[in-house]
């Protein structure tokens, strides 16, 4: 659902030929960076924020539902609820 200019900066982790639990977890590849500014780029920061999200949030079918669950998740993280 992302625009082309953002989705071209991200790539999914290749699934293994054999069955793993992580195959269905929608993991993105975090590219290597060589400068201190590299970790601030969207290509690095995006996957670092996306990968630890629960599968329930990653698999939302509507944007409204995704926003609601993401807001609740971050609220619980911030206030340790």
PDB file of N, CA and C in Angstrom:
ATOM      1  N   UNK A   1       0.808  -1.193   0.000  1.00  0.00           N
ATOM      2  CA  UNK A   1       0.000   0.000   0.000  1.00  0.00           C
ATOM      3  C   UNK A   1       0.858   1.266   0.000  1.00  0.00           C
ATOM      4  N   UNK A   2       2.169   1.147   0.006  1.00  0.00           N
ATOM      5  CA  UNK A   2       3.054   2.312   0.056  1.00  0.00           C
ATOM      6  C   UNK A   2       3.274   2.879  -1.342  1.00  0.00           C
ATOM      7  N   UNK A   3       3.582   4.175  -1.428  1.00  0.00           N
ATOM      8  CA  UNK A   3       3.919   4.767  -2.721  1.00  0.00           C
ATOM      9  C   UNK A   3       5.201   4.148  -3.281  1.00  0.00           C
ATOM     10  N   UNK A   4       5.348   4.228  -4.592  1.00  0.00           N
ATOM     11  CA  UNK A   4       6.489   3.605  -5.272  1.00  0.00           C
ATOM     12  C   UNK A   4       7.826   4.173  -4.799  1.00  0.00           C
ATOM     13  N   UNK A   5       7.891   5.475  -4.550  1.00  0.00           N
ATOM     14  CA  UNK A   5       9.154   6.084  -4.152  1.00  0.00           C
ATOM     15  C   UNK A   5       9.614   5.618  -2.774  1.00  0.00           C
ATOM     16  N   UNK A   6       8.697   5.107  -1.940  1.00  0.00           N
ATOM     17  CA  UNK A   6       9.091   4.546  -0.651  1.00  0.00           C
ATOM     18  C   UNK A   6       9.313   3.044  -0.740  1.00  0.00           C
ATOM     19  N   UNK A   7       8.448   2.359  -1.450  1.00  0.00           N
ATOM     20  CA  UNK A   7       8.565   0.895  -1.515  1.00  0.00           C
ATOM     21  C   UNK A   7       9.816   0.442  -2.263  1.00  0.00           C
ATOM     22  N   UNK A   8      10.357   1.286  -3.138  1.00  0.00           N
ATOM     23  CA  UNK A   8      11.593   0.893  -3.829  1.00  0.00           C
ATOM     24  C   UNK A   8      12.798   0.936  -2.891  1.00  0.00           C
ATOM     25  N   UNK A   9      12.673   1.600  -1.740  1.00  0.00           N
ATOM     26  CA  UNK A   9      13.763   1.668  -0.767  1.00  0.00           C
ATOM     27  C   UNK A   9      13.777   0.478   0.187  1.00  0.00           C
ATOM     28  N   UNK A  10      12.715  -0.315   0.181  1.00  0.00           N
ATOM     29  CA  UNK A  10      12.577  -1.440   1.103  1.00  0.00           C
ATOM     30  C   UNK A  10      12.574  -2.750   0.337  1.00  0.00           C
ATOM     31  N   UNK A  11      13.074  -3.798   0.975  1.00  0.00           N
ATOM     32  CA  UNK A  11      12.997  -5.124   0.360  1.00  0.00           C
ATOM     33  C   UNK A  11      12.685  -6.161   1.435  1.00  0.00           C
ATOM     34  N   UNK A  12      11.874  -7.131   1.055  1.00  0.00           N
ATOM     35  CA  UNK A  12      11.510  -8.201   1.973  1.00  0.00           C
ATOM     36  C   UNK A  12      12.643  -9.212   2.089  1.00  0.00           C
ATOM     37  N   UNK A  13      12.731  -9.809   3.250  1.00  0.00           N
ATOM     38  CA  UNK A  13      13.712 -10.864   3.468  1.00  0.00           C
ATOM     39  C   UNK A  13      13.268 -12.087   2.679  1.00  0.00           C
ATOM     40  N   UNK A  14      14.205 -12.710   1.994  1.00  0.00           N
ATOM     41  CA  UNK A  14      13.897 -13.903   1.202  1.00  0.00           C
ATOM     42  C   UNK A  14      13.465 -15.035   2.120  1.00  0.00           C
ATOM     43  N   UNK A  15      12.410 -15.709   1.720  1.00  0.00           N
ATOM     44  CA  UNK A  15      11.919 -16.833   2.518  1.00  0.00           C
ATOM     45  C   UNK A  15      12.791 -18.059   2.279  1.00  0.00           C
ATOM     46  N   UNK A  16      12.976 -18.817   3.323  1.00  0.00           N
ATOM     47  CA  UNK A  16      13.778 -20.039   3.227  1.00  0.00           C
ATOM     48  C   UNK A  16      13.018 -21.095   2.444  1.00  0.00           C
ATOM     49  N   UNK A  17      13.745 -22.009   1.859  1.00  0.00           N
ATOM     50  CA  UNK A  17      13.127 -23.076   1.080  1.00  0.00           C
ATOM     51  C   UNK A  17      12.371 -24.051   1.974  1.00  0.00           C
ATOM     52  N   UNK A  18      12.699 -24.087   3.247  1.00  0.00           N
ATOM     53  CA  UNK A  18      12.034 -24.975   4.191  1.00  0.00           C
ATOM     54  C   UNK A  18      11.186 -24.149   5.151  1.00  0.00           C
ATOM     55  N   UNK A  19      10.304 -24.797   5.851  1.00  0.00           N
ATOM     56  CA  UNK A  19       9.335 -24.125   6.702  1.00  0.00           C
ATOM     57  C   UNK A  19       9.974 -23.569   7.975  1.00  0.00           C
ATOM     58  N   UNK A  20       9.847 -22.258   8.172  1.00  0.00           N
ATOM     59  CA  UNK A  20      10.299 -21.596   9.388  1.00  0.00           C
ATOM     60  C   UNK A  20       9.162 -20.739   9.928  1.00  0.00           C
ATOM     61  N   UNK A  21       9.173 -20.495  11.238  1.00  0.00           N
ATOM     62  CA  UNK A  21       8.152 -19.612  11.806  1.00  0.00           C
ATOM     63  C   UNK A  21       8.301 -18.191  11.292  1.00  0.00           C
ATOM     64  N   UNK A  22       9.507 -17.780  10.982  1.00  0.00           N
ATOM     65  CA  UNK A  22       9.739 -16.404  10.539  1.00  0.00           C
ATOM     66  C   UNK A  22       9.352 -16.175   9.082  1.00  0.00           C
ATOM     67  N   UNK A  23       9.029 -17.229   8.333  1.00  0.00           N
ATOM     68  CA  UNK A  23       8.657 -17.057   6.936  1.00  0.00           C
ATOM     69  C   UNK A  23       7.418 -16.194   6.762  1.00  0.00           C
ATOM     70  N   UNK A  24       6.489 -16.252   7.689  1.00  0.00           N
ATOM     71  CA  UNK A  24       5.244 -15.512   7.536  1.00  0.00           C
ATOM     72  C   UNK A  24       5.218 -14.242   8.381  1.00  0.00           C
ATOM     73  N   UNK A  25       6.365 -13.762   8.829  1.00  0.00           N
ATOM     74  CA  UNK A  25       6.368 -12.622   9.731  1.00  0.00           C
ATOM     75  C   UNK A  25       6.623 -11.292   9.027  1.00  0.00           C
ATOM     76  N   UNK A  26       6.701 -11.274   7.703  1.00  0.00           N
ATOM     77  CA  UNK A  26       6.845 -10.042   6.921  1.00  0.00           C
ATOM     78  C   UNK A  26       8.046  -9.214   7.368  1.00  0.00           C
ATOM     79  N   UNK A  27       9.208  -9.844   7.405  1.00  0.00           N
ATOM     80  CA  UNK A  27      10.436  -9.180   7.834  1.00  0.00           C
ATOM     81  C   UNK A  27      11.052  -8.427   6.655  1.00  0.00           C
ATOM     82  N   UNK A  28      11.533  -7.204   6.919  1.00  0.00           N
ATOM     83  CA  UNK A  28      12.228  -6.413   5.911  1.00  0.00           C
ATOM     84  C   UNK A  28      13.728  -6.483   6.163  1.00  0.00           C
ATOM     85  N   UNK A  29      14.502  -6.374   5.099  1.00  0.00           N
ATOM     86  CA  UNK A  29      15.958  -6.410   5.195  1.00  0.00           C
ATOM     87  C   UNK A  29      16.453  -5.055   5.671  1.00  0.00           C
ATOM     88  N   UNK A  30      17.331  -5.053   6.680  1.00  0.00           N
ATOM     89  CA  UNK A  30      17.979  -3.826   7.146  1.00  0.00           C
ATOM     90  C   UNK A  30      19.327  -3.753   6.440  1.00  0.00           C
ATOM     91  N   UNK A  31      19.488  -2.794   5.510  1.00  0.00           N
ATOM     92  CA  UNK A  31      20.750  -2.740   4.764  1.00  0.00           C
ATOM     93  C   UNK A  31      21.913  -2.269   5.634  1.00  0.00           C
ATOM     94  N   UNK A  32      23.113  -2.632   5.227  1.00  0.00           N
ATOM     95  CA  UNK A  32      24.310  -2.189   5.932  1.00  0.00           C
ATOM     96  C   UNK A  32      24.556  -0.725   5.577  1.00  0.00           C
ATOM     97  N   UNK A  33      25.121   0.013   6.508  1.00  0.00           N
ATOM     98  CA  UNK A  33      25.440   1.413   6.251  1.00  0.00           C
ATOM     99  C   UNK A  33      26.855   1.672   6.714  1.00  0.00           C
ATOM    100  N   UNK A  34      27.485   2.660   6.094  1.00  0.00           N
ATOM    101  CA  UNK A  34      28.901   2.885   6.356  1.00  0.00           C
ATOM    102  C   UNK A  34      29.210   4.284   6.876  1.00  0.00           C
ATOM    103  N   UNK A  35      28.200   5.128   6.989  1.00  0.00           N
ATOM    104  CA  UNK A  35      28.414   6.467   7.535  1.00  0.00           C
ATOM    105  C   UNK A  35      27.515   6.660   8.739  1.00  0.00           C
ATOM    106  N   UNK A  36      27.789   7.683   9.522  1.00  0.00           N
ATOM    107  CA  UNK A  36      26.960   7.915  10.699  1.00  0.00           C
ATOM    108  C   UNK A  36      25.562   8.369  10.319  1.00  0.00           C
ATOM    109  N   UNK A  37      25.392   8.885   9.102  1.00  0.00           N
ATOM    110  CA  UNK A  37      24.076   9.323   8.658  1.00  0.00           C
ATOM    111  C   UNK A  37      23.281   8.187   8.015  1.00  0.00           C
ATOM    112  N   UNK A  38      23.944   7.085   7.713  1.00  0.00           N
ATOM    113  CA  UNK A  38      23.279   5.958   7.074  1.00  0.00           C
ATOM    114  C   UNK A  38      22.182   5.358   7.924  1.00  0.00           C
ATOM    115  N   UNK A  39      22.373   5.320   9.239  1.00  0.00           N
ATOM    116  CA  UNK A  39      21.359   4.725  10.105  1.00  0.00           C
ATOM    117  C   UNK A  39      20.116   5.600  10.211  1.00  0.00           C
ATOM    118  N   UNK A  40      20.209   6.858   9.802  1.00  0.00           N
ATOM    119  CA  UNK A  40      19.064   7.756   9.841  1.00  0.00           C
ATOM    120  C   UNK A  40      18.225   7.702   8.570  1.00  0.00           C
ATOM    121  N   UNK A  41      18.719   7.051   7.540  1.00  0.00           N
ATOM    122  CA  UNK A  41      18.002   6.998   6.272  1.00  0.00           C
ATOM    123  C   UNK A  41      16.750   6.137   6.410  1.00  0.00           C
ATOM    124  N   UNK A  42      15.782   6.398   5.543  1.00  0.00           N
ATOM    125  CA  UNK A  42      14.528   5.653   5.582  1.00  0.00           C
ATOM    126  C   UNK A  42      14.758   4.171   5.314  1.00  0.00           C
ATOM    127  N   UNK A  43      15.700   3.861   4.421  1.00  0.00           N
ATOM    128  CA  UNK A  43      15.971   2.464   4.067  1.00  0.00           C
ATOM    129  C   UNK A  43      16.452   1.653   5.262  1.00  0.00           C
ATOM    130  N   UNK A  44      17.055   2.296   6.261  1.00  0.00           N
ATOM    131  CA  UNK A  44      17.542   1.608   7.459  1.00  0.00           C
ATOM    132  C   UNK A  44      16.549   1.759   8.605  1.00  0.00           C
ATOM    133  N   UNK A  45      16.082   2.989   8.835  1.00  0.00           N
ATOM    134  CA  UNK A  45      15.188   3.247   9.969  1.00  0.00           C
ATOM    135  C   UNK A  45      13.825   2.585   9.791  1.00  0.00           C
ATOM    136  N   UNK A  46      13.324   2.539   8.564  1.00  0.00           N
ATOM    137  CA  UNK A  46      12.018   1.923   8.306  1.00  0.00           C
ATOM    138  C   UNK A  46      11.956   0.458   8.725  1.00  0.00           C
ATOM    139  N   UNK A  47      12.866  -0.387   8.209  1.00  0.00           N
ATOM    140  CA  UNK A  47      12.863  -1.791   8.631  1.00  0.00           C
ATOM    141  C   UNK A  47      13.121  -1.996  10.119  1.00  0.00           C
ATOM    142  N   UNK A  48      13.931  -1.131  10.726  1.00  0.00           N
ATOM    143  CA  UNK A  48      14.188  -1.260  12.163  1.00  0.00           C
ATOM    144  C   UNK A  48      12.935  -1.003  12.986  1.00  0.00           C
ATOM    145  N   UNK A  49      12.060  -0.152  12.501  1.00  0.00           N
ATOM    146  CA  UNK A  49      10.797   0.101  13.195  1.00  0.00           C
ATOM    147  C   UNK A  49       9.747  -0.941  12.842  1.00  0.00           C
ATOM    148  N   UNK A  50       9.759  -1.436  11.602  1.00  0.00           N
ATOM    149  CA  UNK A  50       8.748  -2.375  11.121  1.00  0.00           C
ATOM    150  C   UNK A  50       8.957  -3.779  11.683  1.00  0.00           C
ATOM    151  N   UNK A  51      10.175  -4.265  11.699  1.00  0.00           N
ATOM    152  CA  UNK A  51      10.443  -5.662  12.057  1.00  0.00           C
ATOM    153  C   UNK A  51       9.967  -6.060  13.454  1.00  0.00           C
ATOM    154  N   UNK A  52      10.126  -5.235  14.492  1.00  0.00           N
ATOM    155  CA  UNK A  52       9.659  -5.681  15.811  1.00  0.00           C
ATOM    156  C   UNK A  52       8.151  -5.582  16.031  1.00  0.00           C
ATOM    157  N   UNK A  53       7.411  -5.016  15.071  1.00  0.00           N
ATOM    158  CA  UNK A  53       5.960  -4.915  15.246  1.00  0.00           C
ATOM    159  C   UNK A  53       5.324  -6.299  15.286  1.00  0.00           C
ATOM    160  N   UNK A  54       4.254  -6.470  16.060  1.00  0.00           N
ATOM    161  CA  UNK A  54       3.550  -7.759  16.090  1.00  0.00           C
ATOM    162  C   UNK A  54       2.925  -8.074  14.728  1.00  0.00           C
ATOM    163  N   UNK A  55       2.801  -9.345  14.441  1.00  0.00           N
ATOM    164  CA  UNK A  55       2.242  -9.794  13.166  1.00  0.00           C
ATOM    165  C   UNK A  55       0.812  -9.297  12.975  1.00  0.00           C
ATOM    166  N   UNK A  56       0.084  -9.156  14.056  1.00  0.00           N
ATOM    167  CA  UNK A  56      -1.299  -8.668  14.000  1.00  0.00           C
ATOM    168  C   UNK A  56      -1.365  -7.277  13.367  1.00  0.00           C
ATOM    169  N   UNK A  57      -0.411  -6.442  13.650  1.00  0.00           N
ATOM    170  CA  UNK A  57      -0.386  -5.093  13.082  1.00  0.00           C
ATOM    171  C   UNK A  57       0.081  -5.134  11.629  1.00  0.00           C
ATOM    172  N   UNK A  58       1.076  -5.932  11.331  1.00  0.00           N
ATOM    173  CA  UNK A  58       1.623  -6.013   9.979  1.00  0.00           C
ATOM    174  C   UNK A  58       0.613  -6.540   8.966  1.00  0.00           C
ATOM    175  N   UNK A  59      -0.317  -7.363   9.405  1.00  0.00           N
ATOM    176  CA  UNK A  59      -1.265  -7.986   8.489  1.00  0.00           C
ATOM    177  C   UNK A  59      -2.605  -7.251   8.387  1.00  0.00           C
ATOM    178  N   UNK A  60      -2.710  -6.040   8.884  1.00  0.00           N
ATOM    179  CA  UNK A  60      -3.959  -5.278   8.787  1.00  0.00           C
ATOM    180  C   UNK A  60      -4.290  -5.019   7.324  1.00  0.00           C
ATOM    181  N   UNK A  61      -5.557  -5.158   6.992  1.00  0.00           N
ATOM    182  CA  UNK A  61      -5.968  -4.994   5.600  1.00  0.00           C
ATOM    183  C   UNK A  61      -6.358  -3.562   5.267  1.00  0.00           C
ATOM    184  N   UNK A  62      -6.754  -2.770   6.251  1.00  0.00           N
ATOM    185  CA  UNK A  62      -7.140  -1.386   5.972  1.00  0.00           C
ATOM    186  C   UNK A  62      -6.201  -0.428   6.684  1.00  0.00           C
ATOM    187  N   UNK A  63      -6.025   0.732   6.107  1.00  0.00           N
ATOM    188  CA  UNK A  63      -5.141   1.738   6.673  1.00  0.00           C
ATOM    189  C   UNK A  63      -5.670   2.255   8.005  1.00  0.00           C
ATOM    190  N   UNK A  64      -6.982   2.414   8.109  1.00  0.00           N
ATOM    191  CA  UNK A  64      -7.591   2.896   9.351  1.00  0.00           C
ATOM    192  C   UNK A  64      -7.335   1.927  10.497  1.00  0.00           C
ATOM    193  N   UNK A  65      -7.514   0.645  10.237  1.00  0.00           N
ATOM    194  CA  UNK A  65      -7.283  -0.388  11.238  1.00  0.00           C
ATOM    195  C   UNK A  65      -5.803  -0.436  11.626  1.00  0.00           C
ATOM    196  N   UNK A  66      -4.918  -0.308  10.640  1.00  0.00           N
ATOM    197  CA  UNK A  66      -3.480  -0.298  10.890  1.00  0.00           C
ATOM    198  C   UNK A  66      -3.101   0.857  11.805  1.00  0.00           C
ATOM    199  N   UNK A  67      -3.592   2.063  11.507  1.00  0.00           N
ATOM    200  CA  UNK A  67      -3.278   3.234  12.322  1.00  0.00           C
ATOM    201  C   UNK A  67      -3.757   3.065  13.759  1.00  0.00           C
ATOM    202  N   UNK A  68      -4.954   2.535  13.917  1.00  0.00           N
ATOM    203  CA  UNK A  68      -5.527   2.343  15.250  1.00  0.00           C
ATOM    204  C   UNK A  68      -4.695   1.361  16.069  1.00  0.00           C
ATOM    205  N   UNK A  69      -4.334   0.228  15.470  1.00  0.00           N
ATOM    206  CA  UNK A  69      -3.547  -0.776  16.188  1.00  0.00           C
ATOM    207  C   UNK A  69      -2.131  -0.289  16.460  1.00  0.00           C
ATOM    208  N   UNK A  70      -1.554   0.456  15.517  1.00  0.00           N
ATOM    209  CA  UNK A  70      -0.203   0.968  15.696  1.00  0.00           C
ATOM    210  C   UNK A  70      -0.164   1.999  16.820  1.00  0.00           C
ATOM    211  N   UNK A  71      -1.151   2.867  16.870  1.00  0.00           N
ATOM    212  CA  UNK A  71      -1.231   3.873  17.929  1.00  0.00           C
ATOM    213  C   UNK A  71      -1.362   3.204  19.293  1.00  0.00           C
ATOM    214  N   UNK A  72      -2.214   2.192  19.386  1.00  0.00           N
ATOM    215  CA  UNK A  72      -2.389   1.461  20.638  1.00  0.00           C
ATOM    216  C   UNK A  72      -1.100   0.763  21.048  1.00  0.00           C
ATOM    217  N   UNK A  73      -0.401   0.165  20.083  1.00  0.00           N
ATOM    218  CA  UNK A  73       0.859  -0.528  20.353  1.00  0.00           C
ATOM    219  C   UNK A  73       1.904   0.437  20.910  1.00  0.00           C
ATOM    220  N   UNK A  74       2.081   1.598  20.261  1.00  0.00           N
ATOM    221  CA  UNK A  74       3.069   2.568  20.722  1.00  0.00           C
ATOM    222  C   UNK A  74       2.684   3.173  22.064  1.00  0.00           C
ATOM    223  N   UNK A  75       1.398   3.362  22.293  1.00  0.00           N
ATOM    224  CA  UNK A  75       0.942   3.873  23.582  1.00  0.00           C
ATOM    225  C   UNK A  75       1.312   2.893  24.695  1.00  0.00           C
ATOM    226  N   UNK A  76       1.060   1.606  24.468  1.00  0.00           N
ATOM    227  CA  UNK A  76       1.399   0.595  25.463  1.00  0.00           C
ATOM    228  C   UNK A  76       2.901   0.504  25.685  1.00  0.00           C
ATOM    229  N   UNK A  77       3.686   0.681  24.605  1.00  0.00           N
ATOM    230  CA  UNK A  77       5.146   0.651  24.728  1.00  0.00           C
ATOM    231  C   UNK A  77       5.639   1.833  25.547  1.00  0.00           C
ATOM    232  N   UNK A  78       5.070   3.008  25.314  1.00  0.00           N
ATOM    233  CA  UNK A  78       5.538   4.228  25.970  1.00  0.00           C
ATOM    234  C   UNK A  78       5.197   4.252  27.455  1.00  0.00           C
ATOM    235  N   UNK A  79       4.022   3.734  27.803  1.00  0.00           N
ATOM    236  CA  UNK A  79       3.568   3.825  29.181  1.00  0.00           C
ATOM    237  C   UNK A  79       3.574   2.496  29.911  1.00  0.00           C
ATOM    238  N   UNK A  80       4.182   1.467  29.298  1.00  0.00           N
ATOM    239  CA  UNK A  80       4.319   0.147  29.916  1.00  0.00           C
ATOM    240  C   UNK A  80       3.002  -0.372  30.462  1.00  0.00           C
ATOM    241  N   UNK A  81       1.961  -0.271  29.652  1.00  0.00           N
ATOM    242  CA  UNK A  81       0.621  -0.720  30.075  1.00  0.00           C
ATOM    243  C   UNK A  81       0.480  -2.194  29.789  1.00  0.00           C
TER     244      UNK A  81
END
